[in-house]
Amino acid sequence: MIKKILSLMMVLSFIFASLISFSACAPAYSEEEAREILAEVLAKDVELNRIIWGEGLPTEKEPEEHVDDSTFYYMEVSMLSKYTSLDELKEAVKETYTDELLDIVWQSAFGYEDIESEIIPRYAQNKNGFLQVNVAKSTLRTFDLTSVAYIGESKLVRAKKDMIKIEIQTSSDGENFIERTLELYLVDGVWKLDTQTWCIDFQY
């Protein structure tokens, strides 16, 4: 009888240890959960890619000859734009990217007052507090962004409570695909992107 009890206890201990081991090895998020988190972050990222690296926010008035200026020329953005103040746009960028990626984006989008750079910030604020955008093409760091992120069959590489590494496919023509690995981190309750995507849209 005692032998049976001891044998049963050993079996139960083994099962318990196995469950703990399995739990420790299991990812913190399923692929579908990771995909949903990624989609929320990409929705913000693709919008900001267009604003900062792509066509930019529209202006209130037509830039006309200022497009061909040899130096920077700032004009107020349209009042119909999603962002009409510099603080609003800065906050959107902060909420989307980790500190490491933020440094790269920030320099081109807003610049740093205490750091000298040849990069002319794309956005500024006039004395009345309105958001302005540089319209002189010769001084803009813009790119012909065409890539779309396809996340419907994304693969979860690694996941912890505060980190997700996930593989996706990107394509500029819907026929030729490139595999990309993206990393996201949970910072103060907000998921942020740590990898630059250069995408202007995403699809499941």
PDB file of C-alpha atoms in Angstrom, residues 49-136:
ATOM      1  CA  ASN A  49       5.674  56.540 -42.549  1.00  0.00           C
ATOM      2  CA  ARG A  50       3.561  58.465 -45.036  1.00  0.00           C
ATOM      3  CA  ILE A  51       3.693  61.626 -42.940  1.00  0.00           C
ATOM      4  CA  ILE A  52       7.419  61.594 -42.146  1.00  0.00           C
ATOM      5  CA  TRP A  53       9.059  59.711 -45.035  1.00  0.00           C
ATOM      6  CA  GLY A  54       6.413  59.828 -47.746  1.00  0.00           C
ATOM      7  CA  GLU A  55       4.102  62.478 -49.152  1.00  0.00           C
ATOM      8  CA  GLY A  56       3.765  64.306 -45.823  1.00  0.00           C
ATOM      9  CA  LEU A  57       0.812  66.263 -44.501  1.00  0.00           C
ATOM     10  CA  PRO A  58      -1.002  68.530 -46.993  1.00  0.00           C
ATOM     11  CA  THR A  59      -0.549  72.284 -46.729  1.00  0.00           C
ATOM     12  CA  GLU A  60      -3.256  74.885 -46.129  1.00  0.00           C
ATOM     13  CA  LYS A  61      -2.188  76.765 -49.285  1.00  0.00           C
ATOM     14  CA  GLU A  62      -0.532  75.570 -52.492  1.00  0.00           C
ATOM     15  CA  PRO A  63       3.295  75.524 -52.202  1.00  0.00           C
ATOM     16  CA  GLU A  64       3.618  76.764 -55.807  1.00  0.00           C
ATOM     17  CA  GLU A  65       7.193  77.897 -56.612  1.00  0.00           C
ATOM     18  CA  HIS A  66       8.450  77.101 -53.093  1.00  0.00           C
ATOM     19  CA  VAL A  67       8.612  73.429 -54.031  1.00  0.00           C
ATOM     20  CA  ASP A  68      11.672  74.297 -56.117  1.00  0.00           C
ATOM     21  CA  ASP A  69      13.368  76.412 -53.442  1.00  0.00           C
ATOM     22  CA  SER A  70      17.026  75.561 -52.831  1.00  0.00           C
ATOM     23  CA  THR A  71      16.610  75.894 -49.081  1.00  0.00           C
ATOM     24  CA  PHE A  72      13.856  74.914 -46.662  1.00  0.00           C
ATOM     25  CA  TYR A  73      10.480  76.639 -46.728  1.00  0.00           C
ATOM     26  CA  TYR A  74       7.822  75.911 -44.113  1.00  0.00           C
ATOM     27  CA  MET A  75       4.099  76.263 -44.696  1.00  0.00           C
ATOM     28  CA  GLU A  76       1.158  75.610 -42.389  1.00  0.00           C
ATOM     29  CA  VAL A  77      -0.455  72.189 -42.773  1.00  0.00           C
ATOM     30  CA  SER A  78      -4.089  71.959 -43.740  1.00  0.00           C
ATOM     31  CA  MET A  79      -6.580  72.451 -40.931  1.00  0.00           C
ATOM     32  CA  LEU A  80      -8.261  69.277 -42.192  1.00  0.00           C
ATOM     33  CA  SER A  81      -5.149  67.233 -41.383  1.00  0.00           C
ATOM     34  CA  LYS A  82      -5.266  64.681 -38.602  1.00  0.00           C
ATOM     35  CA  TYR A  83      -2.446  66.563 -36.877  1.00  0.00           C
ATOM     36  CA  THR A  84      -2.485  70.347 -36.709  1.00  0.00           C
ATOM     37  CA  SER A  85      -0.028  70.940 -33.868  1.00  0.00           C
ATOM     38  CA  LEU A  86       3.572  69.867 -33.422  1.00  0.00           C
ATOM     39  CA  ASP A  87       2.851  68.410 -29.979  1.00  0.00           C
ATOM     40  CA  GLU A  88       0.118  66.157 -31.392  1.00  0.00           C
ATOM     41  CA  LEU A  89       2.425  64.751 -34.041  1.00  0.00           C
ATOM     42  CA  LYS A  90       5.289  64.312 -31.586  1.00  0.00           C
ATOM     43  CA  GLU A  91       3.026  62.417 -29.196  1.00  0.00           C
ATOM     44  CA  ALA A  92       1.913  60.078 -31.997  1.00  0.00           C
ATOM     45  CA  VAL A  93       5.548  59.293 -32.797  1.00  0.00           C
ATOM     46  CA  LYS A  94       6.384  58.693 -29.120  1.00  0.00           C
ATOM     47  CA  GLU A  95       3.445  56.307 -28.795  1.00  0.00           C
ATOM     48  CA  THR A  96       4.527  54.244 -31.805  1.00  0.00           C
ATOM     49  CA  TYR A  97       8.303  53.716 -31.529  1.00  0.00           C
ATOM     50  CA  THR A  98      10.749  52.582 -28.865  1.00  0.00           C
ATOM     51  CA  ASP A  99      13.441  55.006 -27.708  1.00  0.00           C
ATOM     52  CA  GLU A 100      16.053  53.431 -29.989  1.00  0.00           C
ATOM     53  CA  LEU A 101      13.968  53.840 -33.132  1.00  0.00           C
ATOM     54  CA  LEU A 102      12.576  57.145 -31.918  1.00  0.00           C
ATOM     55  CA  ASP A 103      16.009  58.799 -32.186  1.00  0.00           C
ATOM     56  CA  ILE A 104      16.171  58.058 -35.911  1.00  0.00           C
ATOM     57  CA  VAL A 105      12.634  59.200 -36.647  1.00  0.00           C
ATOM     58  CA  TRP A 106      12.808  62.268 -34.411  1.00  0.00           C
ATOM     59  CA  GLN A 107      15.885  63.766 -36.077  1.00  0.00           C
ATOM     60  CA  SER A 108      14.282  63.744 -39.527  1.00  0.00           C
ATOM     61  CA  ALA A 109      10.809  64.714 -38.395  1.00  0.00           C
ATOM     62  CA  PHE A 110      11.534  67.385 -35.768  1.00  0.00           C
ATOM     63  CA  GLY A 111      15.274  67.749 -35.201  1.00  0.00           C
ATOM     64  CA  TYR A 112      16.984  68.403 -31.881  1.00  0.00           C
ATOM     65  CA  GLU A 113      17.534  71.980 -30.733  1.00  0.00           C
ATOM     66  CA  ASP A 114      20.819  71.181 -28.971  1.00  0.00           C
ATOM     67  CA  ILE A 115      22.277  68.954 -31.709  1.00  0.00           C
ATOM     68  CA  GLU A 116      23.750  70.356 -34.925  1.00  0.00           C
ATOM     69  CA  SER A 117      22.766  68.413 -38.015  1.00  0.00           C
ATOM     70  CA  GLU A 118      22.661  68.803 -41.768  1.00  0.00           C
ATOM     71  CA  ILE A 119      19.213  67.234 -41.712  1.00  0.00           C
ATOM     72  CA  ILE A 120      16.464  69.831 -42.010  1.00  0.00           C
ATOM     73  CA  PRO A 121      13.446  68.784 -39.891  1.00  0.00           C
ATOM     74  CA  ARG A 122      10.371  68.115 -41.959  1.00  0.00           C
ATOM     75  CA  TYR A 123       8.040  69.643 -39.385  1.00  0.00           C
ATOM     76  CA  ALA A 124       8.158  72.752 -37.234  1.00  0.00           C
ATOM     77  CA  GLN A 125       5.821  75.123 -35.420  1.00  0.00           C
ATOM     78  CA  ASN A 126       5.258  78.790 -36.227  1.00  0.00           C
ATOM     79  CA  LYS A 127       4.934  81.596 -33.702  1.00  0.00           C
ATOM     80  CA  ASN A 128       1.155  81.123 -33.622  1.00  0.00           C
ATOM     81  CA  GLY A 129       1.503  77.486 -32.599  1.00  0.00           C
ATOM     82  CA  PHE A 130       0.413  75.970 -35.914  1.00  0.00           C
ATOM     83  CA  LEU A 131       2.095  72.902 -37.368  1.00  0.00           C
ATOM     84  CA  GLN A 132       4.251  73.600 -40.429  1.00  0.00           C
ATOM     85  CA  VAL A 133       5.805  71.315 -43.025  1.00  0.00           C
ATOM     86  CA  ASN A 134       8.850  71.934 -45.196  1.00  0.00           C
ATOM     87  CA  VAL A 135       7.781  71.961 -48.857  1.00  0.00           C
ATOM     88  CA  ALA A 136      11.155  72.535 -50.558  1.00  0.00           C
TER      89      ALA A 136
END
